mmCIF file of C-alpha atoms in Angstrom:
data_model
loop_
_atom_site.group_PDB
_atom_site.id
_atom_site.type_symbol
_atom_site.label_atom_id
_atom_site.label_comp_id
_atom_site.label_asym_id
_atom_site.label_seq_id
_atom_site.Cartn_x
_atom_site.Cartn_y
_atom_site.Cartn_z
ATOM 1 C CA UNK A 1 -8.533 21.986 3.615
ATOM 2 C CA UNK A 2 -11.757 23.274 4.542
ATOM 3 C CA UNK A 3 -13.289 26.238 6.649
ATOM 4 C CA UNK A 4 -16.655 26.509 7.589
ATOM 5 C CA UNK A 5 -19.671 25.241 9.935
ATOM 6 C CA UNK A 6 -19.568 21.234 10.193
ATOM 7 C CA UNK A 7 -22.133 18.778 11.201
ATOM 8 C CA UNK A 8 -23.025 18.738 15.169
ATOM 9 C CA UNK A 9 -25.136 15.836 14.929
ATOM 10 C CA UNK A 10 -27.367 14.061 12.606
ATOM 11 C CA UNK A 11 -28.158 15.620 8.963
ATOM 12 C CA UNK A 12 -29.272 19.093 9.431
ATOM 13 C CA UNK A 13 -27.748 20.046 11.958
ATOM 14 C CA UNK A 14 -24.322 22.847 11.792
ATOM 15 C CA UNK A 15 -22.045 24.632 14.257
ATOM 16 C CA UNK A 16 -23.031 28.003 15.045
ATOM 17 C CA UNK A 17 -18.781 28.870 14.466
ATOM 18 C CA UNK A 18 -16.694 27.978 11.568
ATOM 19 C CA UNK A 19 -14.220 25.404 12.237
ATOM 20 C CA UNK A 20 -10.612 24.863 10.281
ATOM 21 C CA UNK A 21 -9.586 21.325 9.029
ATOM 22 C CA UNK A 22 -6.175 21.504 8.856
ATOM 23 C CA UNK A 23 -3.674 18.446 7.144
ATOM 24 C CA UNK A 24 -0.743 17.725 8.433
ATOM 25 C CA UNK A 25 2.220 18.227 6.164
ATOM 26 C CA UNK A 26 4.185 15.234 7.595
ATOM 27 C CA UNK A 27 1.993 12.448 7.967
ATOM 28 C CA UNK A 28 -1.083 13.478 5.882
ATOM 29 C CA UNK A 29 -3.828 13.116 8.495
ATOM 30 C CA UNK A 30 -6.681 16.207 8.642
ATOM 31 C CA UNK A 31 -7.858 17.181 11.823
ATOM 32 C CA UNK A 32 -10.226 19.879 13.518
ATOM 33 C CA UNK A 33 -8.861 23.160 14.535
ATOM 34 C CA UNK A 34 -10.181 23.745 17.475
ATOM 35 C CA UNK A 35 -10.252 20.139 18.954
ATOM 36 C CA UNK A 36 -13.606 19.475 20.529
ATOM 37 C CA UNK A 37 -13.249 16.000 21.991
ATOM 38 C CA UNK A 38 -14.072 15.482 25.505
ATOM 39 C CA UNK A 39 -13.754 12.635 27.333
ATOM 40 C CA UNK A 40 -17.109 13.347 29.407
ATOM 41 C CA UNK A 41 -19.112 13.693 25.968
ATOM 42 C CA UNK A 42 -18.596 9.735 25.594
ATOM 43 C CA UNK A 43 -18.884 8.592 29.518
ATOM 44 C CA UNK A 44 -22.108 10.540 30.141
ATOM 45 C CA UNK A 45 -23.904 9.464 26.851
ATOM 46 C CA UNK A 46 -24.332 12.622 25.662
ATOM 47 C CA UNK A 47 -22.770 11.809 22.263
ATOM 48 C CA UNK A 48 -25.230 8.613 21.758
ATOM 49 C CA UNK A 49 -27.806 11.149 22.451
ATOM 50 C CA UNK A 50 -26.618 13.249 19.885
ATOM 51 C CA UNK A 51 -26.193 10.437 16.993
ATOM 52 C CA UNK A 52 -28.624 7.638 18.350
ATOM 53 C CA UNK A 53 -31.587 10.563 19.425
ATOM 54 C CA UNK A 54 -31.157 8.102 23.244
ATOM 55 C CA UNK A 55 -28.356 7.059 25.069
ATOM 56 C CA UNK A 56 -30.142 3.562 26.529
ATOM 57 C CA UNK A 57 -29.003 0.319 24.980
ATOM 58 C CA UNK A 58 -32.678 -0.541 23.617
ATOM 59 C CA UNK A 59 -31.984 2.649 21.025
ATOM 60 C CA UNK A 60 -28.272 1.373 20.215
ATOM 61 C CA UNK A 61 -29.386 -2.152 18.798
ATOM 62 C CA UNK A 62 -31.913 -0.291 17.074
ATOM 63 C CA UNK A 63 -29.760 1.860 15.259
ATOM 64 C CA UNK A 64 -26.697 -0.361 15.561
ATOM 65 C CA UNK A 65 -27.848 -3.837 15.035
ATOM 66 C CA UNK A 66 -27.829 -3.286 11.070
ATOM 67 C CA UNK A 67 -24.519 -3.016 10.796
ATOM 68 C CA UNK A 68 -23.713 -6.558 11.856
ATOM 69 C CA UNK A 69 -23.967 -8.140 8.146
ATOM 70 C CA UNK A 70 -21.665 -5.667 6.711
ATOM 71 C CA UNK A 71 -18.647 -6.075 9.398
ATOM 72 C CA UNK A 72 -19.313 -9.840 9.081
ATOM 73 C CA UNK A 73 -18.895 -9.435 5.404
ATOM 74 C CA UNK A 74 -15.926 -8.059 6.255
ATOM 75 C CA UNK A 75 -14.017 -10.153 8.553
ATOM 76 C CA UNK A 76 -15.537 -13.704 7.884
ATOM 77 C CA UNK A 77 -16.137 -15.708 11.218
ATOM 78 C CA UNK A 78 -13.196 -18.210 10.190
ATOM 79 C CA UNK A 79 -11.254 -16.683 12.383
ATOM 80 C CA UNK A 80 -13.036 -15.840 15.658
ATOM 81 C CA UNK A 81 -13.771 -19.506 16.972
ATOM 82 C CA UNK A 82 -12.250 -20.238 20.254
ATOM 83 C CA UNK A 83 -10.516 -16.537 20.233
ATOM 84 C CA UNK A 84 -9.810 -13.842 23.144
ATOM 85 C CA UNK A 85 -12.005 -10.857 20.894
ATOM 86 C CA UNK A 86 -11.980 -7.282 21.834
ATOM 87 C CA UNK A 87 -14.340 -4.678 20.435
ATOM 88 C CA UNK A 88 -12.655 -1.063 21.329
ATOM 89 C CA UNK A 89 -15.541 1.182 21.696
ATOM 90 C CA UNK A 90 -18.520 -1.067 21.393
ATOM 91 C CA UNK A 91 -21.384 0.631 22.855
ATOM 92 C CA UNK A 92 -23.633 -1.642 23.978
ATOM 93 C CA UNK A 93 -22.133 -4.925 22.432
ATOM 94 C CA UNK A 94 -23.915 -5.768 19.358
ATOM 95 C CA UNK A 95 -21.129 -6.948 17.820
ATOM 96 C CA UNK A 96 -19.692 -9.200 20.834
ATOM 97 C CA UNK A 97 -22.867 -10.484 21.572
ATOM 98 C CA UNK A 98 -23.208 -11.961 17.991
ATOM 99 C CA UNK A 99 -19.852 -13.789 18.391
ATOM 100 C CA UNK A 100 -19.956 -14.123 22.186
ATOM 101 C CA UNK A 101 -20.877 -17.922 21.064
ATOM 102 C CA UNK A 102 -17.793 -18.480 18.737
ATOM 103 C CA UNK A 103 -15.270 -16.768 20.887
ATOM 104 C CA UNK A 104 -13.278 -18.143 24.189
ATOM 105 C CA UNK A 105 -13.974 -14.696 25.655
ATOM 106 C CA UNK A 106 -15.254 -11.317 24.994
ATOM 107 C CA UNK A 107 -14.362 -7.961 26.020
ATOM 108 C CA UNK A 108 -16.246 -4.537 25.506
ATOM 109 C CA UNK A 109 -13.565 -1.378 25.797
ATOM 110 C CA UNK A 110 -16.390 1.360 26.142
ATOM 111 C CA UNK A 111 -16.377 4.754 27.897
ATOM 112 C CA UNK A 112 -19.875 4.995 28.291
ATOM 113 C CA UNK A 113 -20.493 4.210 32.105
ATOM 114 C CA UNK A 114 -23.862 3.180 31.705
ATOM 115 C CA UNK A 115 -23.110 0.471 29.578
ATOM 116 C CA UNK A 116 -20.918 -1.166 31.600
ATOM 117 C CA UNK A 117 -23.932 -2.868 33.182
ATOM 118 C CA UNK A 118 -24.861 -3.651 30.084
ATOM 119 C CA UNK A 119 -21.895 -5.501 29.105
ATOM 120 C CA UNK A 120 -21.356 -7.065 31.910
ATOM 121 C CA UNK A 121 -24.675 -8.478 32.288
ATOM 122 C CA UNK A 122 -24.467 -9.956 28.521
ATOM 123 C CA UNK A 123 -21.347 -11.784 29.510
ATOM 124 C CA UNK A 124 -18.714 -9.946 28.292
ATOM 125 C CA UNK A 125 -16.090 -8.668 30.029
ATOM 126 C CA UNK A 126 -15.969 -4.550 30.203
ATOM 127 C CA UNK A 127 -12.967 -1.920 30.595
ATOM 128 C CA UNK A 128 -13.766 1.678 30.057
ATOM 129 C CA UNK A 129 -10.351 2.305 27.421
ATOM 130 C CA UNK A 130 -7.954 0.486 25.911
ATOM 131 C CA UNK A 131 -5.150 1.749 28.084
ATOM 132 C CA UNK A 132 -7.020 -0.127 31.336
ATOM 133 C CA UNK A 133 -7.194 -3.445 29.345
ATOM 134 C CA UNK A 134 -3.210 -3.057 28.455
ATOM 135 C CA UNK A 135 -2.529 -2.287 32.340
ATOM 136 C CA UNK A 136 -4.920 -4.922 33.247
ATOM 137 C CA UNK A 137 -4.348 -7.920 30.662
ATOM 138 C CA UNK A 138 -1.397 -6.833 28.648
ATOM 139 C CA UNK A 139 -0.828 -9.020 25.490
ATOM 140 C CA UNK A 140 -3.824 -10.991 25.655
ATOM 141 C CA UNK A 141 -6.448 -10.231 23.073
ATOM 142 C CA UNK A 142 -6.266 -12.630 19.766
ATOM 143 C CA UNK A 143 -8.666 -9.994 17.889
ATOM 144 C CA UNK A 144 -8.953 -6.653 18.368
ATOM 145 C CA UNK A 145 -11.525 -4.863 16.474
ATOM 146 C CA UNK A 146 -12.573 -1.273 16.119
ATOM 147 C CA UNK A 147 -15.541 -0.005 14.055
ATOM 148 C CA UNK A 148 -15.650 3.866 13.238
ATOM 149 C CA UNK A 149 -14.190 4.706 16.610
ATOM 150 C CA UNK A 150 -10.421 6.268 15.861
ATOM 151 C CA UNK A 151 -12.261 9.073 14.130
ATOM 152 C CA UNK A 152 -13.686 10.316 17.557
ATOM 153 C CA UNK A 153 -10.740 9.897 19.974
ATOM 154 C CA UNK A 154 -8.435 12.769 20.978
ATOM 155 C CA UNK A 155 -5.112 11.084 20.240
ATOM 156 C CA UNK A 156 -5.285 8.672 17.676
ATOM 157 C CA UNK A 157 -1.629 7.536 18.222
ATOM 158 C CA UNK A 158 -1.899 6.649 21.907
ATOM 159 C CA UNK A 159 -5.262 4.705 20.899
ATOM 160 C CA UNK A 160 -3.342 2.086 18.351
ATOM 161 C CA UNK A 161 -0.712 2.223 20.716
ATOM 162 C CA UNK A 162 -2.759 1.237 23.715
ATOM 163 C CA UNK A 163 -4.548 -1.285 21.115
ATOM 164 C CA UNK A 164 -0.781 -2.823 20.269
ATOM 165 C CA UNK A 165 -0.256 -3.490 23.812
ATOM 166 C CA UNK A 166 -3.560 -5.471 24.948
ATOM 167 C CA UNK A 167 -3.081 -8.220 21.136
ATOM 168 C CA UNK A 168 -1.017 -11.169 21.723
ATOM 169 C CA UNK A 169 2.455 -11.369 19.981
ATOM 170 C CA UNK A 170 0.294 -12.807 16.813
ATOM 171 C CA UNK A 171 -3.119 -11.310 17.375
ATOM 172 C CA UNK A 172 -4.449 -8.745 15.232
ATOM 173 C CA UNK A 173 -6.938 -5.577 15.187
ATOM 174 C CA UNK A 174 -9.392 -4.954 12.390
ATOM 175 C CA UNK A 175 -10.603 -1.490 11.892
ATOM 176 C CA UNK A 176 -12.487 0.889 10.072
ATOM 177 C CA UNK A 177 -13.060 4.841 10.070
ATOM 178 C CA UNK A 178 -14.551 6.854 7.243
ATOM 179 C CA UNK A 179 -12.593 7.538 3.997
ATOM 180 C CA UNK A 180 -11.959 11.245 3.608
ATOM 181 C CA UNK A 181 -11.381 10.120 -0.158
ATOM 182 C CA UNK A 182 -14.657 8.662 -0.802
ATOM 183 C CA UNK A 183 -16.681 9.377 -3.850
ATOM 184 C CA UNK A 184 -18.479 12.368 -2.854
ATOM 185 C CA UNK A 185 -15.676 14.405 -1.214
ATOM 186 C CA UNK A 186 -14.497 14.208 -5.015
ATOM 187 C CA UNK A 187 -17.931 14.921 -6.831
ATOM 188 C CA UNK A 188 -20.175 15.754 -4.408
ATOM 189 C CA UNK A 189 -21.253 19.452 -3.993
ATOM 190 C CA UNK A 190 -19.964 21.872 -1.272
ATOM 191 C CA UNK A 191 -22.761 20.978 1.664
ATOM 192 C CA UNK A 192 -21.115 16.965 1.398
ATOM 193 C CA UNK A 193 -18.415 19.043 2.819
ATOM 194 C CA UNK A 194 -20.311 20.733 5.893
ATOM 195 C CA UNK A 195 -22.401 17.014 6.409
ATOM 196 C CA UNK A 196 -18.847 14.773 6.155
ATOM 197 C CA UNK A 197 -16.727 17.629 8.908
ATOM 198 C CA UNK A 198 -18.614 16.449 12.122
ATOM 199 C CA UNK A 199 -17.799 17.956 15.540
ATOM 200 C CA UNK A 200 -17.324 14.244 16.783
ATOM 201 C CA UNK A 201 -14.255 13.644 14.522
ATOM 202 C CA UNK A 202 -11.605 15.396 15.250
ATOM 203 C CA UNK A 203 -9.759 13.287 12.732
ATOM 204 C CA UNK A 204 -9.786 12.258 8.806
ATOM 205 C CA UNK A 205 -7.556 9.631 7.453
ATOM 206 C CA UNK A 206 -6.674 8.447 3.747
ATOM 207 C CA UNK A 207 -5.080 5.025 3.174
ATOM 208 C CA UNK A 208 -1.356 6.549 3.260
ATOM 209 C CA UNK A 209 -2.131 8.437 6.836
ATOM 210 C CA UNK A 210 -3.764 5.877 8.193
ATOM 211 C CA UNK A 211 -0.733 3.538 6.881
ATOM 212 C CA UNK A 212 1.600 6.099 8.477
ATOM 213 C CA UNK A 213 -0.496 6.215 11.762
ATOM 214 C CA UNK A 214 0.105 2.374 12.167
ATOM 215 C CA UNK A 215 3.516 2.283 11.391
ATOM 216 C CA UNK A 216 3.977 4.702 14.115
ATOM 217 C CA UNK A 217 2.009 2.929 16.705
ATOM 218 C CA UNK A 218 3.969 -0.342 15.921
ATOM 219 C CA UNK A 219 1.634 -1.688 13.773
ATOM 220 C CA UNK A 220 2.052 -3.025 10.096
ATOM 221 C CA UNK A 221 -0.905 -2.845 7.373
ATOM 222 C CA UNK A 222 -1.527 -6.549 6.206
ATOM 223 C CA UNK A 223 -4.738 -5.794 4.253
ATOM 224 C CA UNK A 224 -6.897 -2.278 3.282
ATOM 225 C CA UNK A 225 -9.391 -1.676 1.156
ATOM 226 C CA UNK A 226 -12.364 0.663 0.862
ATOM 227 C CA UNK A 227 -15.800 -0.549 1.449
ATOM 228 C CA UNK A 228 -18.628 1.395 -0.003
ATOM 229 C CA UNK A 229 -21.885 1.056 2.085
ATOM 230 C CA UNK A 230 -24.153 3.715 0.362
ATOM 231 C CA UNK A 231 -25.592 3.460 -2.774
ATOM 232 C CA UNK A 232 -25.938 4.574 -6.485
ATOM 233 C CA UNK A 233 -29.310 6.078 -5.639
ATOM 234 C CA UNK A 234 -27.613 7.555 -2.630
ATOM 235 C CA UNK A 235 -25.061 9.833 -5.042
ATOM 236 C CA UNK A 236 -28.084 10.578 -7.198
ATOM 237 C CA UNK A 237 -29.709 12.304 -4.416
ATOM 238 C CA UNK A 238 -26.573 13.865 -3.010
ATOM 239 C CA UNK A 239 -25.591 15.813 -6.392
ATOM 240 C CA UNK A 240 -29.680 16.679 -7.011
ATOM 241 C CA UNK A 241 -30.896 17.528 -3.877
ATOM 242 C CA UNK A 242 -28.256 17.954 -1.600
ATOM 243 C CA UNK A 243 -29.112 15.696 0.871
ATOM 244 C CA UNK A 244 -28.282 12.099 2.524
ATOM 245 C CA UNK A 245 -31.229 9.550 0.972
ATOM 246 C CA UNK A 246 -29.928 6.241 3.068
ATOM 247 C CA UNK A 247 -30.065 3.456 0.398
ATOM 248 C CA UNK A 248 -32.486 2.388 -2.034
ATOM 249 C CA UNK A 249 -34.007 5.705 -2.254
ATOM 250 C CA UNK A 250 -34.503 5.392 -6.150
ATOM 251 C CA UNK A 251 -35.279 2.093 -7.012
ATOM 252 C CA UNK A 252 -34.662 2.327 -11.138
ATOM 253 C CA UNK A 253 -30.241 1.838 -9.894
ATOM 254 C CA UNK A 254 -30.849 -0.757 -8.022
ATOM 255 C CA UNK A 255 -29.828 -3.878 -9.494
ATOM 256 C CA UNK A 256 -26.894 -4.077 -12.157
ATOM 257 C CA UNK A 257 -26.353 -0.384 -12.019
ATOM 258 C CA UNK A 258 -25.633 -0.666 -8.434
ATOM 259 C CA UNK A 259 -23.552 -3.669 -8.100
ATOM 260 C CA UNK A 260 -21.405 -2.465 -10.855
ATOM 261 C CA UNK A 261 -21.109 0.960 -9.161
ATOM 262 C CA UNK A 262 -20.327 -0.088 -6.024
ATOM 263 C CA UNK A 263 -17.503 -2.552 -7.411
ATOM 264 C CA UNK A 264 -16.038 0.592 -9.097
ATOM 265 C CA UNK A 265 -15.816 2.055 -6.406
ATOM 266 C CA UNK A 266 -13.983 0.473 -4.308
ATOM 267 C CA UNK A 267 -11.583 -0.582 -6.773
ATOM 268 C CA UNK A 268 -10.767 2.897 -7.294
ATOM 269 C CA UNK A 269 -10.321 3.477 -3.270
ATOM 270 C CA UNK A 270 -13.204 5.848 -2.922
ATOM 271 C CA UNK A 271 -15.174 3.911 -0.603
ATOM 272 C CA UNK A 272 -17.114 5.741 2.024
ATOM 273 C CA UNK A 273 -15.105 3.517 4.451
ATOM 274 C CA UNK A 274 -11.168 2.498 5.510
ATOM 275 C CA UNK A 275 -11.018 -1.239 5.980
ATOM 276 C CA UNK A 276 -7.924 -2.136 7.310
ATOM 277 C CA UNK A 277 -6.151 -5.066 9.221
ATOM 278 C CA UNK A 278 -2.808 -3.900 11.277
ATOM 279 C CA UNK A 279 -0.742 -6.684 13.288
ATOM 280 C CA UNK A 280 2.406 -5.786 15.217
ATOM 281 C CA UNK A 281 5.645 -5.462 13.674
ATOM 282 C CA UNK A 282 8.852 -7.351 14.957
#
C-alpha cells in the first residue's frame, strides 16, 4: 500500500529507511513491514518522550488533558455512574481521574512504569497490561475503554482478547484508533502519506478490519462511526502547504463552513478517527 520513510515522531520528523505497509488479503488490516514495536519503548517512557517532547505526568495533562471533551462527547457519562471502568493504556490517568468521582472503581492498564506511582497515588488502581488484569480480576470490568492505543501494540488480536477477558459477561469496551480512510488519505497529497505511516503504529484499521478484528477476539460491533476532530481550515492547509495547521488555523471556515464539513464527513466514514463499541458475543 505504501513504501517509503514514515513519521518517527512529531511533524517533521522521517525514518532514515523506507518502510513497507503491507494489507492483509484476508482480514483487510495494513501493517508495518518491518515491525518496530517494543515493549521497552512504552515501559521506559521513551515513546512519551518522543510524542509528548517529556515523559513526566505534568507534560501528559498538558498535552492530554484536551482531549477529555471530545471522548466525553463520545461516550456520554450516563453510563459510568457506580461502574468498575478500565482505561487500557491511560498514561497518566486523565481520563480516570475525570470519572474517578462517578465510577465504583477505576483502573489504569499502563506499561509505563513510572506512572504507576502516578496512578496509584490518584486513586486508581494500576496493572501494567491487560493480560495481568484478566489473570488478576478476570471478568470484572463494567467499561473498558481504549483511546488510540490498538494502533501501537504488537498483536492487536491478543490485546481485544486480553480486553474480552477482564469485562463482565455484560460489560463493554469503547475504543478508538485512527481511520486509515479518513479524508486526507483520499485527497490529501503524497507527504499526508509519510506524516499518517508513524513508526509507533504498526497497525491501520478500516471499519470492516477492525469489524473482523473483533469478531475474532470474541467481540461483536454494537455501534461505529467516524469522528472527525480536525478541521476545514486544517484540509486547507494540508492540500496548500503541506503541512498539519491544528484547528482554527484560518478563521474565514470556521463557522457554517465547518460544521457542515465536519457533518459530511463523518457521514461519509472518512473521519480522522474509528469510534467503535464491541461487547462479547454469546
Amino acid at each position: 500500500m505504501y513504501v517509503g520513510p514514515i513519521r518517527t515522531g512529531k511533524f517533521g520528523t522521517a525514518s532514515t529507511t523506507p518502510f513497507h505497509v503491507i494489507r492483509c488479503g484476508t482480514c483487510g488490516v495494513d501493517r508495518l513491514d518491518p515491525m518496530p514495536v517494543q515493549a521497552a519503548v512504552y515501559e521506559s517512557g521513551t515513546y512519551r518522550m518522543q510524542v509528548d517532547g517529556g515523559a513526566d505526568a505534568g507534560t501528559y495533562y498538558a498535552n492530554h488533558d484536551a482531549e477529555l471533551a471530545e471522548r466525553l462527547a463520545l461516550i456520554g457519562s450516563g453510563s459510568i455512574r457506580g461502574k468498575v471502568i478500565a482505561d487500557v493504556g491511560c498514561g497518566a490517568g486523565t481520563f480516570l481521574d475525570l470519572v474517578k468521582g462517578l465510577a465504583s472503581r477505576t483502573i489504569g492498564v499502563e506499561p509505563q512504569k513510572d506512572f504507576a506511582a502516578v496512578l496509584t497515588g490518584n486513586g486508581h488502581n494500576h496493572y501494567a497490561y491487560a493480560a495481568a488484569l484478566k489473570k488478576a480480576a478476570p471478568a470484572s470490568v463494567d467499561l473498558a475503554f481504549s483511546f488510540q492505543v490498538i494502533e501501537h501494540v504488537v498483536d492487536p488480536l491478543e490485546f481485544l482478547s486480553d480486553i474480552r477477558a477482564c469485562l463482565k459477561p455484560n460489560g463493554a469496551l469503547h475504543l478508538t484508533t485512527p481511520n486509515r480512510n479518513d479524508i486526507l488519505m483520499a485527497i490529501g497529497p503524497e507527504s499526508y502519506r509519510r506524516f499518517f505511516y508513524r513508526i509507533a503504529h504498526p497497525w491501520y484499521f478500516d471499519a470492516d478490519s477492525l469489524r473482523e478484528l473483533a469478531g475474532r477476539a470474541g467481540l461483536k460491533v454494537v455501534k461505529m462511526m467516524t469522528p472527525h476532530v480536525y478541521d476545514l481550515s486544517n484540509l486547507a492547509v494540508w492540500l496548500r502547504d503541506e503541512r498539519p495547521s491544528g484547528l482554527e488555523a484560518l478563521p474565514e471556515l470556521d463557522g457554517p463552513a465547518n460544521a457542515a464539513f465536519r457533518s459530511q464527513i463523518v457521514a461519509s466514514g472518512r473521519g480522522d478517527r474509528i469510534y467503535a463499541v464491541l461487547e462479547q458475543t454469546p
